Coordinates of C-alpha atoms in Angstrom, one line a residue:
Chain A
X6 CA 8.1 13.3 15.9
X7 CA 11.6 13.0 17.3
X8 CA 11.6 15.6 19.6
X9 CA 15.2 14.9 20.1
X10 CA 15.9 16.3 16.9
X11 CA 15.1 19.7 18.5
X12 CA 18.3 19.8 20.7
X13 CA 21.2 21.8 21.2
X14 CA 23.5 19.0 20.7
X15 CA 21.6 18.3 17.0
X16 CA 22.4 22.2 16.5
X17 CA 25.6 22.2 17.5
X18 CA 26.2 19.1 15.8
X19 CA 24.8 20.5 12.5
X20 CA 27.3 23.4 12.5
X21 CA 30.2 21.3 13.9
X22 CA 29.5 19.1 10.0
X23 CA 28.7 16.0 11.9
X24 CA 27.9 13.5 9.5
X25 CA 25.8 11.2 12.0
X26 CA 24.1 13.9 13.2
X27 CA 23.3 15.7 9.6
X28 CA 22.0 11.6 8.3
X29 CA 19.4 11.6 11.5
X30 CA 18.5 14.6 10.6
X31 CA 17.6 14.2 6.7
X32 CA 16.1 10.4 7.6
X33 CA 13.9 12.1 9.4
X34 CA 12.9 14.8 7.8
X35 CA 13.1 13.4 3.9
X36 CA 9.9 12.3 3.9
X37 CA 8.2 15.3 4.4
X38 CA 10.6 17.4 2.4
X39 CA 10.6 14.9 -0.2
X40 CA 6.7 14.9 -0.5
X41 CA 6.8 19.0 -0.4
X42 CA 9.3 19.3 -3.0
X43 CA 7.0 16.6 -5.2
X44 CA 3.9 18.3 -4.9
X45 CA 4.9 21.1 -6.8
X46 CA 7.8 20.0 -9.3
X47 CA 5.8 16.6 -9.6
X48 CA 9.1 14.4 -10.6
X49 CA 10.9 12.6 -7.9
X50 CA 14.7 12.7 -9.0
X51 CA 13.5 16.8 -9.1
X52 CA 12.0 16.4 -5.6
X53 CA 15.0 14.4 -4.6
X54 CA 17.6 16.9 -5.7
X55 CA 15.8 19.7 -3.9
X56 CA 16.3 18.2 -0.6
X57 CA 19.8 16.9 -0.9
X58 CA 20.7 20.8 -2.5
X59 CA 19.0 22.4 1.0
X60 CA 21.2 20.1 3.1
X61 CA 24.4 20.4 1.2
X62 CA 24.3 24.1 1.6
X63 CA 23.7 23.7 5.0
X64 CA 27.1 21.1 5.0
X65 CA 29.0 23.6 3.3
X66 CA 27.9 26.8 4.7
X67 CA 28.1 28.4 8.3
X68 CA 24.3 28.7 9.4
X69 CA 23.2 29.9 12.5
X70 CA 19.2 29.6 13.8
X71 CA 18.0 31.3 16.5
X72 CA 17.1 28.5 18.9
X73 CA 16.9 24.7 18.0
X74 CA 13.2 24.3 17.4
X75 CA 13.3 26.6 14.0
X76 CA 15.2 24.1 12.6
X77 CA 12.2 22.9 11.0
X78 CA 10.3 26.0 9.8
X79 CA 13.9 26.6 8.4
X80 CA 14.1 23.3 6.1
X81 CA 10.8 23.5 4.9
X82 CA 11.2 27.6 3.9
X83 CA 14.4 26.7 1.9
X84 CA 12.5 23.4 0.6
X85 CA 9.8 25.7 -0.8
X86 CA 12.3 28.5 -2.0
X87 CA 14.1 26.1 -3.9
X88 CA 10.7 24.6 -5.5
X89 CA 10.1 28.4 -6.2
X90 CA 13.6 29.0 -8.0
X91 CA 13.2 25.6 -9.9
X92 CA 9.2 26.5 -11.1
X93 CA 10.8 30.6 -11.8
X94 CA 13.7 28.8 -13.9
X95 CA 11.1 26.2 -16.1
X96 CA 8.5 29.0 -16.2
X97 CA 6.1 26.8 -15.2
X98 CA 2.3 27.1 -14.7
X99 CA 1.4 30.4 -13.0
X100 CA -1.5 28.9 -10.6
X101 CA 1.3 26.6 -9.1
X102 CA 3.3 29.3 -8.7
X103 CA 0.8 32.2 -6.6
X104 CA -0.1 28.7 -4.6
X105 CA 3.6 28.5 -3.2
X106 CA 4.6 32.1 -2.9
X107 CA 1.5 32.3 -0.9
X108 CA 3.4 29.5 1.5
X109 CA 6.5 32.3 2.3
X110 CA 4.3 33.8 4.6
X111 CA 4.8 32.4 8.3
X112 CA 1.2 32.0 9.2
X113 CA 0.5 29.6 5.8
X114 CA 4.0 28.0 6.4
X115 CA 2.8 26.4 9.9
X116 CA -0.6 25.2 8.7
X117 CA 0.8 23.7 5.6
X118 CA 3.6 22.2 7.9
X119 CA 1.1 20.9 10.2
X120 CA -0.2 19.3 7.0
X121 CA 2.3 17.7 5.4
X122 CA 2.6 16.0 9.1
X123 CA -0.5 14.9 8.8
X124 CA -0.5 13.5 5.7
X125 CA 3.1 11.8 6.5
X126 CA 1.1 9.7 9.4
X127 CA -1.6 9.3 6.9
X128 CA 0.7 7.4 4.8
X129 CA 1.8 5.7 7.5
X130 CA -1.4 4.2 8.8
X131 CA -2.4 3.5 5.7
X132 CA 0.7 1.0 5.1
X133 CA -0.5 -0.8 8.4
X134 CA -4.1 -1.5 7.0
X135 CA -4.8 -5.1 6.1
X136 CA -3.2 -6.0 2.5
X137 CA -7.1 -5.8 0.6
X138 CA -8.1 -2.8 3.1
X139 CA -5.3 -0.9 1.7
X140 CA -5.3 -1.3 -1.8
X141 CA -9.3 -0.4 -2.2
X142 CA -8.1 2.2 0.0
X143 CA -5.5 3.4 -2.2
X144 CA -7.2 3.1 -5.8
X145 CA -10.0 5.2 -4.2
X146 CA -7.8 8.3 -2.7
X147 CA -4.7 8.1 -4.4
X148 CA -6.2 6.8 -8.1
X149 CA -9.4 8.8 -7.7
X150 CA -11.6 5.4 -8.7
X151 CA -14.9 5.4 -7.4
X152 CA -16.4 2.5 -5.3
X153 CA -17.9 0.7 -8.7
X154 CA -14.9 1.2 -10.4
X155 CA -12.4 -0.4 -7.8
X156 CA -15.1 -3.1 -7.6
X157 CA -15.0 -4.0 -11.4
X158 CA -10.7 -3.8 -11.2
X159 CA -10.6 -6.3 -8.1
X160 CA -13.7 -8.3 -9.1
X161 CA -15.2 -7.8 -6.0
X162 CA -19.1 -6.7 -5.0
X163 CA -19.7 -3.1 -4.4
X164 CA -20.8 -3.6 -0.8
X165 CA -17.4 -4.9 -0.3
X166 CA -15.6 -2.0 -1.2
X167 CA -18.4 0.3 0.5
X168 CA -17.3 -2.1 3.4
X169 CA -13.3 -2.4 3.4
X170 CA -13.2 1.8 2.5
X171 CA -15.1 2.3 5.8
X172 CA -12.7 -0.2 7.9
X173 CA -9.8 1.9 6.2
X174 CA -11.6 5.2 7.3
X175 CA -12.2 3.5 11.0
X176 CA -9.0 2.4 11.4
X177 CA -6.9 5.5 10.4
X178 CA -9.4 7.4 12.3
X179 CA -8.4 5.0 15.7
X180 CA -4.5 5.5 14.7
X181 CA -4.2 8.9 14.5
X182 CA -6.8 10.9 16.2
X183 CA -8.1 8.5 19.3
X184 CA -4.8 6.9 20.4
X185 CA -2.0 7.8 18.3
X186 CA 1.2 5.6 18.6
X187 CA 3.2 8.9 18.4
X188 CA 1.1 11.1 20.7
X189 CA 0.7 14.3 19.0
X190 CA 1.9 17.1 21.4
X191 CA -0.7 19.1 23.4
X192 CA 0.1 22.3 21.4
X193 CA -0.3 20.5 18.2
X194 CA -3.9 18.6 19.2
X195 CA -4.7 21.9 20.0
X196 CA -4.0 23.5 16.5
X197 CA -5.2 20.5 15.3
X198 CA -8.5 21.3 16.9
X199 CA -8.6 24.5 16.1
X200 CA -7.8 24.0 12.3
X201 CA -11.1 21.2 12.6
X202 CA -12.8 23.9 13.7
X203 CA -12.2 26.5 11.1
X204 CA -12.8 23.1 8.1
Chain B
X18 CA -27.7 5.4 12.3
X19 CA -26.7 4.2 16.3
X20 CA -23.8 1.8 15.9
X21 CA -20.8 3.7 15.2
X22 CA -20.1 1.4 12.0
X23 CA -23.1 3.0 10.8
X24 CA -22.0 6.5 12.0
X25 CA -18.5 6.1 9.5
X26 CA -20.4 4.3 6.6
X27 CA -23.2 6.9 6.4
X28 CA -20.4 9.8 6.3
X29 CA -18.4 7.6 3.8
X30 CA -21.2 8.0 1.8
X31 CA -21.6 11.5 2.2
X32 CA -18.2 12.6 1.3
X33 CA -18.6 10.3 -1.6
X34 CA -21.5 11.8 -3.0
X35 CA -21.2 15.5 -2.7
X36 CA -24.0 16.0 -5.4
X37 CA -26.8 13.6 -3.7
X38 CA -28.9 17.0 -2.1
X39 CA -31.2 14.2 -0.6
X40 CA -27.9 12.7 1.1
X41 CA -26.7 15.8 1.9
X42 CA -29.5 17.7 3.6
X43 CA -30.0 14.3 5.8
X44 CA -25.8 14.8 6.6
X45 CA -27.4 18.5 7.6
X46 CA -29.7 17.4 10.0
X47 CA -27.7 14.8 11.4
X48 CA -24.7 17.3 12.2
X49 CA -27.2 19.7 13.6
X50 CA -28.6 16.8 15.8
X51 CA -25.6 16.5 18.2
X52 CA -22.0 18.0 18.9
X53 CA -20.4 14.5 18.7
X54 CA -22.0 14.0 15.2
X55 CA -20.1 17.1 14.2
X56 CA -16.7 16.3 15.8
X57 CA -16.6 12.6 13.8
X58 CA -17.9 14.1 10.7
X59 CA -15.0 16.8 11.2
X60 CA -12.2 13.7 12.0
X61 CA -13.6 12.2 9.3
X62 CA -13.6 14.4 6.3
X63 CA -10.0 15.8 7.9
X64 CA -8.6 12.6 6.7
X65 CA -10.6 11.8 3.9
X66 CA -9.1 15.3 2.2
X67 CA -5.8 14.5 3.3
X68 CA -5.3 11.2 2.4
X69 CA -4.8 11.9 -1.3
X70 CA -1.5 13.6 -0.5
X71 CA -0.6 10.7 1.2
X72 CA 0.3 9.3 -1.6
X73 CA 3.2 11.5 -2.2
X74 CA 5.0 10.1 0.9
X75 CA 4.9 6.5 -1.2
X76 CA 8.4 6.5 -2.7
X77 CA 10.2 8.8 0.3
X78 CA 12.4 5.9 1.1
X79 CA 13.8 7.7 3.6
X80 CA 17.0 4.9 4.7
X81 CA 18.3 5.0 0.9
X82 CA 17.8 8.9 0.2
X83 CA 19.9 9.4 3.0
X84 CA 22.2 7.1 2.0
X85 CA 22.2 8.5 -1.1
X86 CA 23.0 11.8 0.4
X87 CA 25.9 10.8 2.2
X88 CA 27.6 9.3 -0.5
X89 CA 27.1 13.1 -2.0
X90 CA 28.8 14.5 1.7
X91 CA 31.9 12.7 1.0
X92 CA 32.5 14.2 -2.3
X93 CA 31.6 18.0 -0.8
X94 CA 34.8 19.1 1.1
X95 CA 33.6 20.8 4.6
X96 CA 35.4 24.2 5.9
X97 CA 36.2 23.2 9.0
X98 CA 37.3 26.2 11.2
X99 CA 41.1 26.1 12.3
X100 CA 41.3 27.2 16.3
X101 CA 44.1 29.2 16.9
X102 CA 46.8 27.6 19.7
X103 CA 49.0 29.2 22.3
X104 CA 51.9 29.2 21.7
X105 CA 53.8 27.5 24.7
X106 CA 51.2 24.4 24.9
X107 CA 51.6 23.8 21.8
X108 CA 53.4 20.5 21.3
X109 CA 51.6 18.9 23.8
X110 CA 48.3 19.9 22.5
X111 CA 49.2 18.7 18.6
X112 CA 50.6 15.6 20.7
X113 CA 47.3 15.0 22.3
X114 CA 45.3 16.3 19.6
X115 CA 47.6 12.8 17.7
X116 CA 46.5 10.5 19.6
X117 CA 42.7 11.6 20.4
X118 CA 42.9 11.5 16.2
X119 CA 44.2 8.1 16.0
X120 CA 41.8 7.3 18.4
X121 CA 38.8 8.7 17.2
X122 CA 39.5 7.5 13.9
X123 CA 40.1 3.9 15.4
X124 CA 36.8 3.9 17.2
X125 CA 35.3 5.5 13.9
X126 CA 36.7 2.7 12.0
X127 CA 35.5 -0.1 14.9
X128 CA 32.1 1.5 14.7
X129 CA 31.7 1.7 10.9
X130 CA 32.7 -2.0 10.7
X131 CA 30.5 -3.1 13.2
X132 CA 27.6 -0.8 12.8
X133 CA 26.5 -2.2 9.0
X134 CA 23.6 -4.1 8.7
X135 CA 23.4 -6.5 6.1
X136 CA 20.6 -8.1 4.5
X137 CA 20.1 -11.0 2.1
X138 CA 17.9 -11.7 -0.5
X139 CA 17.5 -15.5 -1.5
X140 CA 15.3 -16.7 -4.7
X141 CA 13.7 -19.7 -5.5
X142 CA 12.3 -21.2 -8.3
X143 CA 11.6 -17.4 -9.8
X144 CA 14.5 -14.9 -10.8
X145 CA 14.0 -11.5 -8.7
X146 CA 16.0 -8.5 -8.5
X147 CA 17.1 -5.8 -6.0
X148 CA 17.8 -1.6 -6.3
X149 CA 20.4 -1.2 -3.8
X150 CA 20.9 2.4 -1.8
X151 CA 23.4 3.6 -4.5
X152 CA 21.1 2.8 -7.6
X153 CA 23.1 -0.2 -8.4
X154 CA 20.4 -3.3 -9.7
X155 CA 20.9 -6.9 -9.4
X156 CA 19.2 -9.5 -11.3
X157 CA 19.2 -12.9 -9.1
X158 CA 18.7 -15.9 -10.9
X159 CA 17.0 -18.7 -9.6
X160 CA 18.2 -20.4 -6.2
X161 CA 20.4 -17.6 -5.9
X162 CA 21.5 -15.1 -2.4
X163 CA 23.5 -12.3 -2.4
X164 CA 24.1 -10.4 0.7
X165 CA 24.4 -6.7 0.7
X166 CA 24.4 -3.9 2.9
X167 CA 21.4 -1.9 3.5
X168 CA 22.6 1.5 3.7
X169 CA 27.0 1.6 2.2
X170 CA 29.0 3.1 5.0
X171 CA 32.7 4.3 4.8
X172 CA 35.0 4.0 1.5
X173 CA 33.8 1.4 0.1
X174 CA 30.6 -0.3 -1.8
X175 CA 30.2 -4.4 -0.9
X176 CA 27.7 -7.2 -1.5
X177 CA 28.3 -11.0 -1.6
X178 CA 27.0 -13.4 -4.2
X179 CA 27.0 -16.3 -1.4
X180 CA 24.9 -18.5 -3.8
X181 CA 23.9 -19.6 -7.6
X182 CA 24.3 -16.6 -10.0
X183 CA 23.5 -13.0 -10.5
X184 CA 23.7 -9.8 -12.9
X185 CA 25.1 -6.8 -11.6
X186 CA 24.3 -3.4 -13.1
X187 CA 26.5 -1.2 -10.9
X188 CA 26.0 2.7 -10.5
X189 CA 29.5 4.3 -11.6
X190 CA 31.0 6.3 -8.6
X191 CA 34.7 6.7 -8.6
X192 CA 34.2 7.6 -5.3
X193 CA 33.4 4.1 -3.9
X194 CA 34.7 1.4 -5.6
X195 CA 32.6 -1.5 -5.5
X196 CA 33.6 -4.7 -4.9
X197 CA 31.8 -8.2 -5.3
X198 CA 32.7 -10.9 -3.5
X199 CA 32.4 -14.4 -4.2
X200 CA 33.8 -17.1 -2.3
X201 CA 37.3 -16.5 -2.0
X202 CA 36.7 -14.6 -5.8
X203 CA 36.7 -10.6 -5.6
X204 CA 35.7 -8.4 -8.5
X205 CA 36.6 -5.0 -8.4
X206 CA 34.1 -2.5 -9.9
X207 CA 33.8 1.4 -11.0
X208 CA 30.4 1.3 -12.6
X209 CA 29.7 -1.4 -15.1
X210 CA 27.5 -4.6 -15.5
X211 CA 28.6 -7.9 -15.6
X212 CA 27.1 -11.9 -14.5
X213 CA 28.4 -13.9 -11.8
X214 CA 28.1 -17.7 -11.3
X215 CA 29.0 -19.1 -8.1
X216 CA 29.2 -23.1 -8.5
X217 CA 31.3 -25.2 -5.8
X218 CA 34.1 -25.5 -8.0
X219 CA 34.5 -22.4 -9.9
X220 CA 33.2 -19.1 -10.4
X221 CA 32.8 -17.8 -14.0
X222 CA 32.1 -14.1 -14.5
X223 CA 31.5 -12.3 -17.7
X224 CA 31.5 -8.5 -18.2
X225 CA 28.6 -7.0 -20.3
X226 CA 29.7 -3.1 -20.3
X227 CA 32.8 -1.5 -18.7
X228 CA 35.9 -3.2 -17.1
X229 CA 36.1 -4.7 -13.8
X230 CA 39.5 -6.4 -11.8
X231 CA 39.3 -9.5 -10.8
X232 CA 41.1 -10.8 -8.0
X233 CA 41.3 -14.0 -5.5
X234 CA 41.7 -13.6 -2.0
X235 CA 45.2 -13.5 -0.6
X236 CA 46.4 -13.7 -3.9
X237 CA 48.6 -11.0 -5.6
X238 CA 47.2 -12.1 -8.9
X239 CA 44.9 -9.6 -10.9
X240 CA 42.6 -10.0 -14.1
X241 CA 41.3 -7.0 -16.0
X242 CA 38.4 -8.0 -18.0
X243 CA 36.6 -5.9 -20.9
X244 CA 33.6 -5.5 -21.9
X245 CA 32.8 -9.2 -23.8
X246 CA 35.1 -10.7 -21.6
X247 CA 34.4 -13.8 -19.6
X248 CA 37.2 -15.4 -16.7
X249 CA 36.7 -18.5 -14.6
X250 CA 38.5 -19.0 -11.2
X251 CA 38.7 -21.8 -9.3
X252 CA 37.7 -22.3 -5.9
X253 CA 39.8 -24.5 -4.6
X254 CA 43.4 -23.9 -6.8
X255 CA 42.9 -20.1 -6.5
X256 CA 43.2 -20.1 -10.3
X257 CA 42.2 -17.3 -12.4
X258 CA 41.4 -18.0 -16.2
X259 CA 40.8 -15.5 -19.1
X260 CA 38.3 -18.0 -21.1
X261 CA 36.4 -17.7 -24.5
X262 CA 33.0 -15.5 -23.5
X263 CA 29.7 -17.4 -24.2
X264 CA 27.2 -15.4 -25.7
X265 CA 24.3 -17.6 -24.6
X266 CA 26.0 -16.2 -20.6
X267 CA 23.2 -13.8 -19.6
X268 CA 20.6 -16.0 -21.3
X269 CA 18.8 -16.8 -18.1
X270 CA 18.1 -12.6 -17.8
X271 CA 17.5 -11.5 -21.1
X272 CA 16.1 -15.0 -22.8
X273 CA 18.2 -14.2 -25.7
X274 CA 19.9 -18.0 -27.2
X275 CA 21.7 -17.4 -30.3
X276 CA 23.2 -20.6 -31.5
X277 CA 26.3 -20.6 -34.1
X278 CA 27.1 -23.8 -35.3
X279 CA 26.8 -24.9 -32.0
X280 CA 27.0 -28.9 -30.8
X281 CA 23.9 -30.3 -29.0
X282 CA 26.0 -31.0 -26.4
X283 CA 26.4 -27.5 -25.8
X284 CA 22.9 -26.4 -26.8
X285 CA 21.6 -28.6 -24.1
X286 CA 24.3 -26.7 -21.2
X287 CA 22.9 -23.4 -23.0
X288 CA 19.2 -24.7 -22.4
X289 CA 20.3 -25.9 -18.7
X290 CA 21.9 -22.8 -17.5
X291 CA 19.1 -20.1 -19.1
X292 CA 16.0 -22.4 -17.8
X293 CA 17.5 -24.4 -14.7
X294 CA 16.6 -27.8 -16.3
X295 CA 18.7 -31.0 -16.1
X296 CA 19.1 -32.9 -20.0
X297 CA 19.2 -36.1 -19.9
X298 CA 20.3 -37.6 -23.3
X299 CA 20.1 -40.9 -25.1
X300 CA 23.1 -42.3 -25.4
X301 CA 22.7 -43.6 -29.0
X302 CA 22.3 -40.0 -29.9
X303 CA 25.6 -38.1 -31.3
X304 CA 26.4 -35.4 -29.1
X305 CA 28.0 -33.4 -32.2
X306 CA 25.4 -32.7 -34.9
X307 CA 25.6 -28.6 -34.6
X308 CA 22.7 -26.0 -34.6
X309 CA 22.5 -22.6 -36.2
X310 CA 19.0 -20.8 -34.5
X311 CA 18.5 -17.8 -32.7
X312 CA 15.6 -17.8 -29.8
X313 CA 14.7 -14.5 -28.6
X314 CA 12.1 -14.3 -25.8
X315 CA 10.6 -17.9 -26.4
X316 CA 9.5 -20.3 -23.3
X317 CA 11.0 -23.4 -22.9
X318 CA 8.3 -25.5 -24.3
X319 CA 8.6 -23.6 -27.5
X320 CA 12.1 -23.5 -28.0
X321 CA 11.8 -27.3 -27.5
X322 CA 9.2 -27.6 -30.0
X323 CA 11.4 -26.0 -32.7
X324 CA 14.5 -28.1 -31.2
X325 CA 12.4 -31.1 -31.8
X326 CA 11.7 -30.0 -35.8
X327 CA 15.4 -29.1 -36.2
X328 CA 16.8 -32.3 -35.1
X329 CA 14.9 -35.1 -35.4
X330 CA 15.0 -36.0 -31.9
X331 CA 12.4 -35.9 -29.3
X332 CA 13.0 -33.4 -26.7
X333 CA 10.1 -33.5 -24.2
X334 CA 10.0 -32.2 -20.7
X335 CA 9.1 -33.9 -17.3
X336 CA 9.4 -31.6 -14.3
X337 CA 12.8 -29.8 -14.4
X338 CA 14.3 -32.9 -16.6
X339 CA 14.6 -32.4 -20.1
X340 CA 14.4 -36.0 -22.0
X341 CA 16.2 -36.2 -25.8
X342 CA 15.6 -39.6 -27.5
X343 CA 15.4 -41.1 -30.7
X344 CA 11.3 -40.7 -32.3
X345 CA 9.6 -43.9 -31.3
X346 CA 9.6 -45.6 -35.0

């Protein structure tokens, strides 16, 4: 995480309609939005609209936030809301919809945060695994294939796949929880912890 | 179950066979067995949960979103709030206020030029093609480059075809013009697709959908071209030509030949320009004798098959030389 992104100056800047400071800020944070907004409208031009709406109306409209650190509880609240208005406005499945409502509440909001932080350096890690390490990797969590599967589709042994799945495991293990390139702040290993604990 | 490797295959395993009760109540008694058992098995199944989600950061290209996004800025009007003046001060502060503008706006325009970062893409013997931040595509022909910017900055949109030929299917944006540039050739662009071929001495470029402008550098001259439209300009006179479109021009992308009484002469530049062969003819052969066919989707070897039937010439293929002779008798 940038923590410079949690500055005065990136506040300021935001209300002054700076528009270096407002592309730093959706680089960053379009990833994360992005991923939020696809979970629960599923298409990405529909994901990709959600964001750019939340920042427009922050371009065109005087905002104030109570200190610089909120500014990212605030994105993610107006990410969801507008998920919310879009799901309302396509009537779409009910389960989906209790799921997010149930993310307005501030104490879901910071786990499910957290989460999507997580899952961001997830992605990230698993781009730096080795070419065949990553695509067993990914046909096994992001297709849902199972070892035998995977095995049959890259005409490869079994034990191989058994094998390069637990190198992937290993090594995103090493990456984000031993020595994490960006070192997760104290607060956050804590919560981090803490949320282990309660899995 | 003591080297660690064992440790994170053994609890692969387990999270990969939920319903094995066997596997599971010995992942019980292992996790009972020590605290640090517990704390990898924790790590572990953390990410193993999450990583599906992962996958939804896959496409979050986050450099050509914001792009993207910024293009949308510039069309959004900001409220900026007017500070009231004194009075008295006044003309010195819309004085100073000038010439901080002019040069803030001249630094702007320094940093803006110097701040773009351009990329290339170069092919070889395989077309390829490239989504650029604005949604604009370009098909690349073989032994082909273009230059392009990887996030467009200011007012306008520009890439370069530095090399060999490409398609251009350009996003509309009245906005941002966008301009091609070729050589000393520009083409000026609102949204439309058209081919450009860069050879040393001229440039041809054919429009397949909208209009475009075409213009040559320090040159007053400008040619609008339509939709079916093809122009030439010449590198080294500065030349611009309207010419007779070829409809065998975008061959090399969409392996579409249609051939209307066409001479083998130019059946065999068709055939060069769409596979990137040389033809090299007999010269006892008459370059006239014309061709009515239509290929659509064929590979070289079979359209050469059929050429061969059609004409009674040989037409066989060594490398990336095409050879057309008389049949051996």
């Amino acid at each position: 995480m940038i923590s410079g992104l949690y500055s005065e100056e990136v506040m300021q800047g935001l209300q002054a309609r700076d528009r270096a400071v407002f592309a730093r800020v959706y680089e960053h944070f379009y990833p994360v939005l992005f991923a939020t907004a696809r979970k629960y409208l599923g298409e990405r031009e529909q994901a990709e609209e959600v964001v750019q709406d939340v920042f427009l109306r922050l371009w065109e409209k005087d905002f104030t936030l109570e200190h610089a650190a909120a500014l990212k509880s605030y994105l993610f609240r107006a990410v969801i809301n507008q998920c919310i208005n879009h799901l309302q406005r396509n009537r779409m499945l009910e389960g989906h919809h209790a799921e997010i409502q149930h993310l307005q509440e501030e104490s879901y909001l910071c786990t499910f945060i957290e989460e999507q932080e997580l899952r961001e350096r997830i992605h990230h890690a698993v781009e730096r695994l080795p070419e065949q390490c990553r695509r067993i990797f990914k046909l096994s969590r992001y297709g849902g294939l199972k070892n035998n599967e995977i095995a049959q589709q890259l005409e490869l042994s079994v034990k191989t796949v058994e094998n390069q799945m637990t190198i992937a495991l290993r090594q995103l293990k090493a990456a984000l929880l031993d020595h994490a390139e960006k070192p997760i702040s104290a607060v956050t290993r804590l919560k981090l912890l803490l949320w282990l604990a309660s899995v | 179950m003591t080297k660690p490797t064992d440790r994170h295959s053994f609890i692969l395993l387990c999270l990969q066979s939920p319903q094995d009760a066997a596997l599971q109540s010995r992942l019980q008694s292992w996790l009972d067995a020590d605290e640090e058992h517990r704390e990898l098995y924790r790590q572990l199944k953390l990410l193993w949960e999450q990583a599906p989600y992962a996958a939804l950061f896959e496409d979050a290209d986050a450099i050509a979103a914001t792009a993207r996004f910024l293009a949308l800025l510039d069309q959004t009007p900001a409220v900026t709030p007017v500070l009231p003046l004194r009075r008295p001060r006044r003309r010195l502060m819309t004085a100073a206020a000038a010439v901080l503008f002019i040069a803030a706006g001249a630094a702007w325009w320094q940093y803006t030029r110097n701040s773009i970062q351009w990329l290339g893409k170069t092919t070889s013997s395989q077309p390829d093609s490239l989504l650029l931040a604005d949604g604009s595509k370009i098909y690349l022909n073989k032994y082909s480059q273009v230059r392009y910017p990887a996030a467009f900055k200011g007012k306008e949109r520009q890439v370069e075809l530095t090399a060999g030929e490409a398609f251009f299917d350009i996003a509309t944006d009245p906005v941002y013009p966008f301009t091609v540039t070729s050589g000393p050739a520009q083409i000026h662009v609102l949204g439309t697709s058209f081919n450009v071929k860069a050879g040393a001495e001229k440039i041809q470029v054919y429009v397949l959908s909208g209009r475009i402008a075409l213009a040559m550098e320090h040159r007053p001259q400008r040619l609008h071209l339509q939709a079916g439209q093809s122009a030439s300009c010449n590198t080294t006179t500065g030349e611009l030509q309207a010419v007779a479109a070829d409809i065998n021009q975008l061959a090399w992308r969409t392996h579409e030949l249609q051939f209307v009484d066409t001479s083998l002469q130019d059946v065999c530049n068709a055939l060069s320009a769409c596979y990137g062969v040389s033809m090299v003819l007999d010269p006892k052969i008459s370059r006239k004798r014309k061709l009515n066919a239509n290929f659509s989707n064929k590979t070289l070897e079979e359209v050469l098959q059929t050429l061969t039937a059609l004409y009674d010439y040989q037409f066989q293929q060594l490398n990336d030389t095409i050879y057309v002779h008389l049949p051996v008798k």
